[in-house]
Amino acid sequence: MPQNSPHPLPPLARTAHAAHATRCLSGLPGSQTDIDASRVALVFYCLGSLDLLGLLDSKVPELDRQEWTEWLWEQQTRGPFGTGFKPGSFMTSRPDQEGSADESNYNCPHIIMTYTAMLSLAILRDDFSRLDRRGITSFLRSCQKDDGSFSTTPQSTDSDLRTVYCAFAISSMLNDWSGMDVGRAIAFIDSCRTYEGGYGQSPFCEAQGGTTYTAIASLYLAPQGNSNGEHLTAAQREQTIRWLVSNQQTSGGFRGRTAKEADACYCFWCGGALQILGEPDLVNRTSLANFMARCQFKYGGISKAPGENPDPYHTYLSLAALSMYPPANDAGSNPSWQFERLDPLLNARETTVRWIKEHIPSNPQVSQ
Amino acid sequence: MPSASSSTPKDEPKTLFSERPEWADVQALEQYEISNPLAPIFYSEEYKDATGYFRAIVKKGEMSERVMELTEFIIRHNPAHYTVWQYRYKTLLALQSPLEAEIKLMDELAVKFLKTYQVWHHRRLLLLLQRDSSNSFSAAAKELAFVAQSLKADEKNYHTWSHRQWVLSQFDHEDLCASELDFVDDMLNHDVRNNSAWHHRFFVVFQSGVREGEEDRARVVKRELTYTKQNISLAPNNPSAWNYLRGVLDYSKMPYAQLTSFVNLYAVPTDSDVIDIVDLDNPPPSKDAQLPCVAALEFLADIYEKRGKDDEEYGTTAAVEVYFPSFLHFLESNELILSKQVWKSLAHEHDTIRQKYWEYRIREALVNA
Ligand SMILES: [Zn+2]
């Protein structure tokens, strides 16, 4: 038995986790009505879980996958501010009831939904012939604020680092940066850096794992001339690595802020940032897997901490963390913990990212 | 669940909007989904009913008192419905109704839905409406009092703290910031391990402008160092305080080595010899402290590493590098050997979860030496 695992790792319940995802995709109880405002994101977490587990094709009949693709395209919305995806149909009424409310300013695209819808469609291997690429770049332009950040929808005023990341990810997927002023966006990211070495969600806010991931990923997604984190000095990079690593707890899980409790999603956010910074070996994989094993819910799904209820967000991010940091494949470890590689910048399986690069840009970059 | 009795009447089930005579003139618009939708939500009857009227109202562009009632009803069932919030805000502006009622309602909803982003965003919009008015100061002061109150329910709530930082950065009143340090003191006195409070302290002292009486920055830095050291002495294994200490030094470009005597007290195993002479600049750890303290060991290794680098800058190794590069590794400075020892003890004894990181620090120090 490996020396540093006193308890052998139980299997990762892949089939049960896939079942949790398909269950959520088939419907949610009324107690989860608040998901309505971010339904496409939830759909991405479920489809993404199935994709990472490699069980999408075997667990979901082809007809369902086709209809789901249609449903996602239904969320693509054109309006005065450009094109993007909306969270769902909560502002959509029957087309036969004297026109449709679709074109209304109150049923407009949302930047986080646009990012997650594009990833979801790639997971479903859509050919993206229906994607309004130019419309999306003008949508991004109408979301960018004077301080360089992006609002969630064109008319709203709420903006923070999460939406900035979505703009970088979308522009990168399109391979078209005309939708944003990259310099101003990077200046905004810089203004969110804190003395601890992480990034807060907005200027002056406390360093947090999720927003630190979005900051680092954005800096590394930025196009040539602005890329590869050249905005980080060597000292800043070291400080960020130190802070990220300091968040791994003896339980094996990562916390999102100094002195908080470990939470499964931060295994992805902190671990992903370390992967992007080129220091994946600094994560203790064995204890990370032990933590995840304890976060598994007995009827499927992964929760934020042992003993809590599972949800699609924590399930997906846990599986994504394990895709980057599977436990060492030595004698005694179970094959259920092995995954295909994940692209940490766009947060999707590498084969899905290859699909994106071959199908989304108007001039696809055909990979070798 | 909050048991706020004042909200109970509004929470009681009321008749559906479709059964209310005052809504009889509106034709509700049913939500439309194509077949086999993804993750459909099985809404409650009253939510389905209310949102049907909301879609109809938006389509008509109606902005009236009853819209305020309708949107409040939906928000209470789904505070994340950002479209309802947006429309409510527009209606509020169109009606030009006094803000007091809305603010009162928001005070109730913020406590009820503390973790919902939209609730805080709406508060911001209401505050911005008052920013350029004559009661701008009192609005901001009231808001800070409200935030202080709601932090009592959840002392590390990210939205609440961000909101406070936002208010202080948007409302530029000298007097507003004057008591902010006292507020942070209270929070830290209550829980010295609250990193949000430490972060806020950094914001207040170094990022929100210079307050009256704090023009002498060197004195401010000295005060902060003393404050932090005292708090470390009370609770040595508190990463938030150690990070703050690093933050202050980095910000004022002071060498870590300046704190060597202080850090040394925390980097040795617990000693039965209690230090009797209390040096105010170097307060010792409390008697029951768990020592050595990981953060102190790390700090000490950083001091050694820096000294090793500085020695090198004086040029002893540079010539050797040119003529005898293979001898370089024999010429590690004493300082580097010391920091390696500390990192090894962290890797194998005191902080084994980060073994790979401490080994990485050893490798990096060798490469950079
Ligand atoms: Zn979480």
Short mmCIF file of C-alpha atoms in Angstrom, two decimals, chain B:
data_model
loop_
_atom_site.label_atom_id
_atom_site.label_comp_id
_atom_site.label_asym_id
_atom_site.label_seq_id
_atom_site.Cartn_x
_atom_site.Cartn_y
_atom_site.Cartn_z
CA MET B 1 -34.36 31.23 8.29
CA PRO B 2 -34.83 34.74 9.63
CA SER B 3 -37.93 35.05 11.74
CA ALA B 4 -38.44 38.73 10.95
CA SER B 5 -42.03 39.13 12.00
CA SER B 6 -42.46 42.37 10.09
CA SER B 7 -42.19 40.49 6.81
CA THR B 8 -44.71 37.81 7.64
CA PRO B 9 -47.83 39.52 6.28
CA LYS B 10 -46.23 39.95 2.87
CA ASP B 11 -45.12 36.31 2.82
CA GLU B 12 -48.61 34.99 3.44
CA PRO B 13 -50.12 33.37 0.38
CA LYS B 14 -52.23 35.88 -1.45
CA THR B 15 -54.63 35.32 -4.24
CA LEU B 16 -53.08 34.73 -7.65
CA PHE B 17 -52.65 37.81 -9.80
CA SER B 18 -55.02 36.21 -12.29
CA GLU B 19 -57.73 36.29 -9.61
CA ARG B 20 -57.24 39.93 -8.66
CA PRO B 21 -59.73 42.36 -10.17
CA GLU B 22 -57.14 45.13 -10.41
CA TRP B 23 -55.18 42.97 -12.89
CA ALA B 24 -58.18 41.95 -14.99
CA ASP B 25 -57.17 44.37 -17.75
CA VAL B 26 -53.88 42.53 -18.38
CA GLN B 27 -53.55 39.37 -20.43
CA ALA B 28 -50.80 37.24 -18.87
CA LEU B 29 -48.12 35.97 -21.25
CA GLU B 30 -47.26 32.33 -20.72
CA GLN B 31 -43.59 31.32 -20.83
CA TYR B 32 -42.65 29.57 -24.04
CA GLU B 33 -40.12 26.74 -24.38
CA ILE B 34 -39.43 24.53 -27.36
CA SER B 35 -39.88 20.82 -26.78
CA ASN B 36 -37.35 18.85 -24.72
CA PRO B 37 -35.84 21.87 -22.99
CA LEU B 38 -32.71 21.55 -20.87
CA ALA B 39 -33.06 21.72 -17.10
CA PRO B 40 -36.65 23.03 -17.06
CA ILE B 41 -37.74 24.32 -13.67
CA PHE B 42 -41.02 23.14 -12.20
CA TYR B 43 -42.22 26.51 -10.95
CA SER B 44 -44.77 26.91 -8.21
CA GLU B 45 -48.25 27.91 -9.32
CA GLU B 46 -48.05 31.43 -7.87
CA TYR B 47 -44.62 32.06 -9.42
CA LYS B 48 -45.81 30.93 -12.85
CA ASP B 49 -48.85 33.18 -12.43
CA ALA B 50 -46.86 36.26 -11.39
CA THR B 51 -44.17 35.96 -14.07
CA GLY B 52 -46.91 35.64 -16.70
CA TYR B 53 -48.09 39.12 -15.68
CA PHE B 54 -44.53 40.37 -15.52
CA ARG B 55 -43.85 39.39 -19.14
CA ALA B 56 -47.08 41.13 -20.14
CA ILE B 57 -46.18 44.30 -18.24
CA VAL B 58 -42.73 44.46 -19.79
CA LYS B 59 -44.21 44.03 -23.23
CA LYS B 60 -46.65 46.86 -22.58
CA GLY B 61 -43.93 48.98 -21.04
CA GLU B 62 -46.19 49.77 -18.12
CA MET B 63 -44.54 51.44 -15.15
CA SER B 64 -46.98 51.92 -12.30
CA GLU B 65 -47.54 51.32 -8.61
CA ARG B 66 -48.89 47.84 -9.23
CA VAL B 67 -45.64 46.98 -11.03
CA MET B 68 -43.85 47.65 -7.75
CA GLU B 69 -46.11 45.16 -6.02
CA LEU B 70 -45.71 42.56 -8.76
CA THR B 71 -41.93 42.81 -8.89
CA GLU B 72 -41.63 42.63 -5.12
CA PHE B 73 -43.71 39.46 -5.17
CA ILE B 74 -41.43 37.85 -7.76
CA ILE B 75 -38.26 38.98 -5.99
CA ARG B 76 -39.45 37.34 -2.81
CA HIS B 77 -39.84 34.08 -4.73
CA ASN B 78 -36.69 34.44 -6.79
CA PRO B 79 -34.24 37.17 -5.71
CA ALA B 80 -31.85 36.17 -8.52
CA HIS B 81 -34.31 37.29 -11.25
CA TYR B 82 -32.18 40.15 -12.55
CA THR B 83 -34.70 41.25 -15.18
CA VAL B 84 -37.31 41.88 -12.52
CA TRP B 85 -34.79 43.93 -10.56
CA GLN B 86 -33.89 45.96 -13.65
CA TYR B 87 -37.52 46.65 -14.43
CA ARG B 88 -38.32 47.51 -10.84
CA TYR B 89 -35.51 50.05 -10.80
CA LYS B 90 -36.73 51.68 -14.03
CA THR B 91 -40.25 51.82 -12.63
CA LEU B 92 -39.02 53.38 -9.43
CA LEU B 93 -37.35 56.12 -11.45
CA ALA B 94 -40.37 56.63 -13.67
CA LEU B 95 -42.73 56.98 -10.71
CA GLN B 96 -40.36 59.40 -8.99
CA SER B 97 -41.52 57.96 -5.73
CA PRO B 98 -39.58 58.80 -2.57
CA LEU B 99 -36.74 56.36 -1.92
CA GLU B 100 -37.44 55.79 1.78
CA ALA B 101 -39.93 52.99 1.24
CA GLU B 102 -37.63 51.23 -1.21
CA ILE B 103 -34.65 51.51 1.12
CA LYS B 104 -36.70 50.12 3.99
CA LEU B 105 -37.77 47.17 1.88
CA MET B 106 -34.16 46.59 0.80
CA ASP B 107 -33.02 46.56 4.43
CA GLU B 108 -35.38 43.69 4.99
CA LEU B 109 -34.49 41.83 1.78
CA ALA B 110 -30.72 42.17 2.17
CA VAL B 111 -30.87 40.33 5.47
CA LYS B 112 -33.23 37.76 4.02
CA PHE B 113 -31.20 37.14 0.87
CA LEU B 114 -27.73 37.96 2.16
CA LYS B 115 -25.99 35.83 -0.43
CA THR B 116 -27.82 37.11 -3.50
CA TYR B 117 -25.80 39.41 -5.70
CA GLN B 118 -28.83 41.28 -7.06
CA VAL B 119 -29.92 42.51 -3.65
CA TRP B 120 -26.63 44.30 -3.14
CA HIS B 121 -26.53 45.61 -6.67
CA HIS B 122 -29.93 47.24 -6.24
CA ARG B 123 -28.71 48.93 -3.07
CA ARG B 124 -25.83 50.39 -5.03
CA LEU B 125 -28.18 51.86 -7.60
CA LEU B 126 -30.27 53.43 -4.84
CA LEU B 127 -27.16 54.91 -3.26
CA LEU B 128 -25.94 56.32 -6.55
CA LEU B 129 -29.26 58.15 -6.85
CA GLN B 130 -28.42 59.93 -3.61
CA ARG B 131 -24.73 60.52 -4.24
CA ASP B 132 -25.05 63.95 -5.75
CA SER B 133 -27.87 65.07 -3.53
CA SER B 134 -27.63 67.16 -0.37
CA ASN B 135 -28.13 64.15 1.89
CA SER B 136 -25.31 62.21 0.22
CA PHE B 137 -23.29 62.02 3.43
CA SER B 138 -26.11 60.80 5.60
CA ALA B 139 -27.14 58.22 3.00
CA ALA B 140 -23.64 56.79 2.92
CA ALA B 141 -23.30 56.88 6.70
CA LYS B 142 -26.61 55.05 7.07
CA GLU B 143 -25.44 52.49 4.57
CA LEU B 144 -22.24 51.85 6.50
CA ALA B 145 -24.27 51.37 9.67
CA PHE B 146 -26.51 48.92 7.85
CA VAL B 147 -23.50 46.98 6.55
CA ALA B 148 -21.99 46.83 10.03
CA GLN B 149 -25.27 45.46 11.31
CA SER B 150 -25.61 42.81 8.62
CA LEU B 151 -21.99 41.71 9.05
CA LYS B 152 -23.03 40.59 12.51
CA ALA B 153 -25.16 37.90 10.89
CA ASP B 154 -22.33 36.71 8.64
CA GLU B 155 -18.94 38.18 9.47
CA LYS B 156 -17.13 37.00 6.35
CA ASN B 157 -19.85 37.54 3.74
CA TYR B 158 -18.05 38.58 0.58
CA HIS B 159 -20.93 40.65 -0.86
CA THR B 160 -21.31 42.62 2.34
CA TRP B 161 -17.63 43.49 2.60
CA SER B 162 -17.39 44.37 -1.10
CA HIS B 163 -20.38 46.61 -0.66
CA ARG B 164 -18.69 48.44 2.20
CA GLN B 165 -15.53 48.93 0.14
CA TRP B 166 -17.62 50.17 -2.74
CA VAL B 167 -19.48 52.71 -0.57
CA LEU B 168 -16.23 54.06 0.86
CA SER B 169 -14.67 54.36 -2.58
CA GLN B 170 -17.72 56.04 -4.14
CA PHE B 171 -18.57 58.50 -1.38
CA ASP B 172 -15.60 60.68 -0.83
CA HIS B 173 -16.32 62.22 2.55
CA GLU B 174 -13.50 62.77 5.02
CA ASP B 175 -15.78 62.09 7.96
CA LEU B 176 -17.04 58.86 6.47
CA CYS B 177 -13.62 57.27 6.73
CA ALA B 178 -12.75 58.84 10.06
CA SER B 179 -14.25 56.09 12.17
CA GLU B 180 -13.50 53.26 9.76
CA LEU B 181 -10.36 52.18 11.59
CA ASP B 182 -12.36 51.87 14.81
CA PHE B 183 -14.84 49.71 12.95
CA VAL B 184 -12.06 47.39 11.76
CA ASP B 185 -10.65 47.28 15.28
CA ASP B 186 -14.01 46.13 16.60
CA MET B 187 -14.27 43.43 13.96
CA LEU B 188 -10.75 42.18 14.69
CA ASN B 189 -11.24 42.33 18.43
CA HIS B 190 -14.21 40.10 17.94
CA ASP B 191 -12.41 37.65 15.64
CA VAL B 192 -8.72 38.21 14.98
CA ARG B 193 -8.80 35.46 12.35
CA ASN B 194 -11.28 37.25 10.10
CA ASN B 195 -9.27 37.77 6.91
CA SER B 196 -11.98 40.00 5.44
CA ALA B 197 -11.41 42.41 8.30
CA TRP B 198 -7.64 42.34 7.83
CA HIS B 199 -8.12 42.98 4.14
CA HIS B 200 -10.45 45.85 4.90
CA ARG B 201 -7.85 47.30 7.24
CA PHE B 202 -5.34 47.34 4.40
CA PHE B 203 -7.86 49.08 2.18
CA VAL B 204 -8.68 51.67 4.85
CA VAL B 205 -5.07 52.45 5.81
CA PHE B 206 -3.35 52.30 2.44
CA GLN B 207 -5.89 52.53 -0.38
CA SER B 208 -8.73 54.84 0.54
CA GLY B 209 -6.82 58.09 0.78
CA VAL B 210 -4.96 59.74 3.64
CA ARG B 211 -7.10 60.64 6.63
CA GLU B 212 -6.55 63.61 8.87
CA GLY B 213 -3.82 62.86 11.40
CA GLU B 214 -2.29 60.19 9.17
CA GLU B 215 -0.18 62.46 6.97
CA ASP B 216 3.01 61.13 8.52
CA ARG B 217 3.09 57.87 6.58
CA ALA B 218 6.20 56.49 8.28
CA ARG B 219 4.36 56.76 11.57
CA VAL B 220 1.32 55.05 10.12
CA VAL B 221 3.45 52.16 8.89
CA LYS B 222 5.11 51.84 12.28
CA ARG B 223 1.69 51.85 13.96
CA GLU B 224 0.46 49.11 11.63
CA LEU B 225 3.53 46.95 12.27
CA THR B 226 3.11 47.30 16.01
CA TYR B 227 -0.61 46.54 15.80
CA THR B 228 -0.01 43.43 13.73
CA LYS B 229 2.81 42.15 15.90
CA GLN B 230 0.64 42.52 18.98
CA ASN B 231 -2.14 40.57 17.32
CA ILE B 232 0.29 37.87 16.27
CA SER B 233 1.50 37.60 19.84
CA LEU B 234 -2.06 36.92 20.97
CA ALA B 235 -2.76 34.38 18.19
CA PRO B 236 0.50 33.34 16.54
CA ASN B 237 -0.88 30.83 14.04
CA ASN B 238 -3.00 33.33 12.20
CA PRO B 239 -2.11 33.46 8.49
CA SER B 240 -4.24 36.58 7.99
CA ALA B 241 -2.08 38.64 10.34
CA TRP B 242 1.16 37.33 8.84
CA ASN B 243 -0.08 38.14 5.34
CA TYR B 244 -0.97 41.61 6.52
CA LEU B 245 2.51 42.03 7.96
CA ARG B 246 4.02 41.08 4.60
CA GLY B 247 1.58 43.41 2.87
CA VAL B 248 2.63 46.39 4.97
CA LEU B 249 6.33 45.71 4.40
CA ASP B 250 5.89 45.17 0.67
CA TYR B 251 3.76 48.28 0.34
CA SER B 252 6.29 50.47 2.12
CA LYS B 253 9.24 48.71 0.44
CA MET B 254 10.82 47.75 3.75
CA PRO B 255 13.07 44.71 4.07
CA TYR B 256 11.60 41.70 5.88
CA ALA B 257 14.91 41.46 7.77
CA GLN B 258 13.84 44.42 9.84
CA LEU B 259 11.55 42.04 11.74
CA THR B 260 14.14 39.31 12.32
CA SER B 261 14.14 39.53 16.13
CA PHE B 262 10.36 39.45 16.24
CA VAL B 263 10.03 36.55 13.82
CA ASN B 264 12.71 34.53 15.62
CA LEU B 265 10.53 34.40 18.73
CA TYR B 266 7.93 32.48 16.74
CA ALA B 267 10.22 30.27 14.71
CA VAL B 268 11.58 28.21 17.61
CA PRO B 269 9.90 25.36 19.45
CA THR B 270 7.91 26.29 22.53
CA ASP B 271 10.32 27.05 25.30
CA SER B 272 9.65 26.57 28.99
CA ASP B 273 11.73 29.65 29.72
CA VAL B 274 9.14 32.34 29.56
CA ILE B 275 10.56 35.65 28.51
CA ASP B 276 9.98 38.06 31.34
CA ILE B 277 11.21 41.23 29.81
CA VAL B 278 8.59 42.37 27.37
CA ASP B 279 10.05 44.28 24.48
CA LEU B 280 7.23 46.32 22.99
CA ASP B 281 8.75 46.12 19.54
CA ASN B 282 8.98 42.37 19.77
CA PRO B 283 6.02 41.05 21.73
CA PRO B 284 6.55 37.34 22.55
CA PRO B 285 4.03 34.58 21.82
CA SER B 286 1.47 33.76 24.47
CA LYS B 287 2.43 30.89 26.77
CA ASP B 288 0.06 28.34 25.28
CA ALA B 289 1.08 29.11 21.69
CA GLN B 290 1.74 26.24 19.30
CA LEU B 291 5.31 26.80 18.14
CA PRO B 292 7.13 26.95 15.88
CA CYS B 293 4.71 28.84 13.79
CA VAL B 294 4.65 27.85 10.11
CA ALA B 295 4.21 31.43 8.96
CA ALA B 296 7.21 32.53 11.06
CA LEU B 297 9.42 29.79 9.62
CA GLU B 298 8.41 30.82 6.12
CA PHE B 299 9.10 34.45 6.95
CA LEU B 300 12.51 33.60 8.37
CA ALA B 301 13.48 31.60 5.29
CA ASP B 302 12.47 34.58 3.15
CA ILE B 303 14.75 36.82 5.22
CA TYR B 304 17.69 34.42 4.80
CA GLU B 305 17.07 34.01 1.10
CA LYS B 306 17.02 37.75 0.54
CA ARG B 307 20.22 38.22 2.50
CA GLY B 308 21.86 35.48 0.45
CA LYS B 309 20.88 37.32 -2.72
CA ASP B 310 22.14 40.64 -1.37
CA ASP B 311 25.50 39.08 -0.44
CA GLU B 312 25.75 37.90 -3.99
CA GLU B 313 25.11 41.38 -5.29
CA TYR B 314 28.28 42.50 -3.54
CA GLY B 315 30.04 40.47 -6.15
CA THR B 316 31.81 37.53 -4.55
CA THR B 317 30.22 34.92 -6.75
CA ALA B 318 30.04 36.85 -10.00
CA ALA B 319 33.66 36.32 -10.96
CA VAL B 320 33.56 32.66 -10.04
CA GLU B 321 30.58 32.18 -12.29
CA VAL B 322 32.57 33.36 -15.27
CA TYR B 323 35.69 31.31 -14.65
CA PHE B 324 34.55 28.27 -12.72
CA PRO B 325 30.83 27.82 -13.27
CA SER B 326 30.95 24.23 -12.00
CA PHE B 327 32.18 25.41 -8.62
CA LEU B 328 29.16 27.57 -8.10
CA HIS B 329 27.17 25.10 -6.09
CA PHE B 330 29.96 24.87 -3.55
CA LEU B 331 29.70 28.55 -2.96
CA GLU B 332 26.21 28.72 -1.56
CA SER B 333 26.12 31.43 0.98
CA ASN B 334 25.53 30.59 4.60
CA GLU B 335 22.27 32.42 4.35
CA LEU B 336 21.07 30.15 1.59
CA ILE B 337 22.02 27.10 3.61
CA LEU B 338 19.95 28.46 6.48
CA SER B 339 16.90 29.09 4.35
CA LYS B 340 17.23 25.61 2.88
CA GLN B 341 17.20 24.15 6.37
CA VAL B 342 14.05 26.01 7.23
CA TRP B 343 12.30 24.99 4.02
CA LYS B 344 13.29 21.38 4.63
CA SER B 345 11.81 21.48 8.11
CA LEU B 346 8.59 22.89 6.64
CA ALA B 347 8.51 20.22 3.94
CA HIS B 348 9.15 17.27 6.22
CA GLU B 349 7.86 18.29 9.59
CA HIS B 350 5.81 21.44 10.04
CA ASP B 351 3.82 21.87 6.83
CA THR B 352 3.95 18.56 5.00
CA ILE B 353 0.83 19.20 2.88
CA ARG B 354 2.96 21.75 1.00
CA GLN B 355 6.06 19.54 0.79
CA LYS B 356 6.25 20.06 -2.99
CA TYR B 357 6.09 23.82 -2.59
CA TRP B 358 8.92 23.99 -0.05
CA GLU B 359 11.05 21.75 -2.27
CA TYR B 360 10.24 24.08 -5.14
CA ARG B 361 11.45 27.04 -3.07
CA ILE B 362 14.76 25.23 -2.48
CA ARG B 363 15.16 24.53 -6.20
CA GLU B 364 14.23 28.09 -7.19
CA ALA B 365 16.66 29.56 -4.68
CA LEU B 366 19.46 27.46 -6.14
CA VAL B 367 18.61 28.51 -9.68
CA ASN B 368 18.46 32.17 -8.74
CA ALA B 369 21.53 32.10 -6.50
#
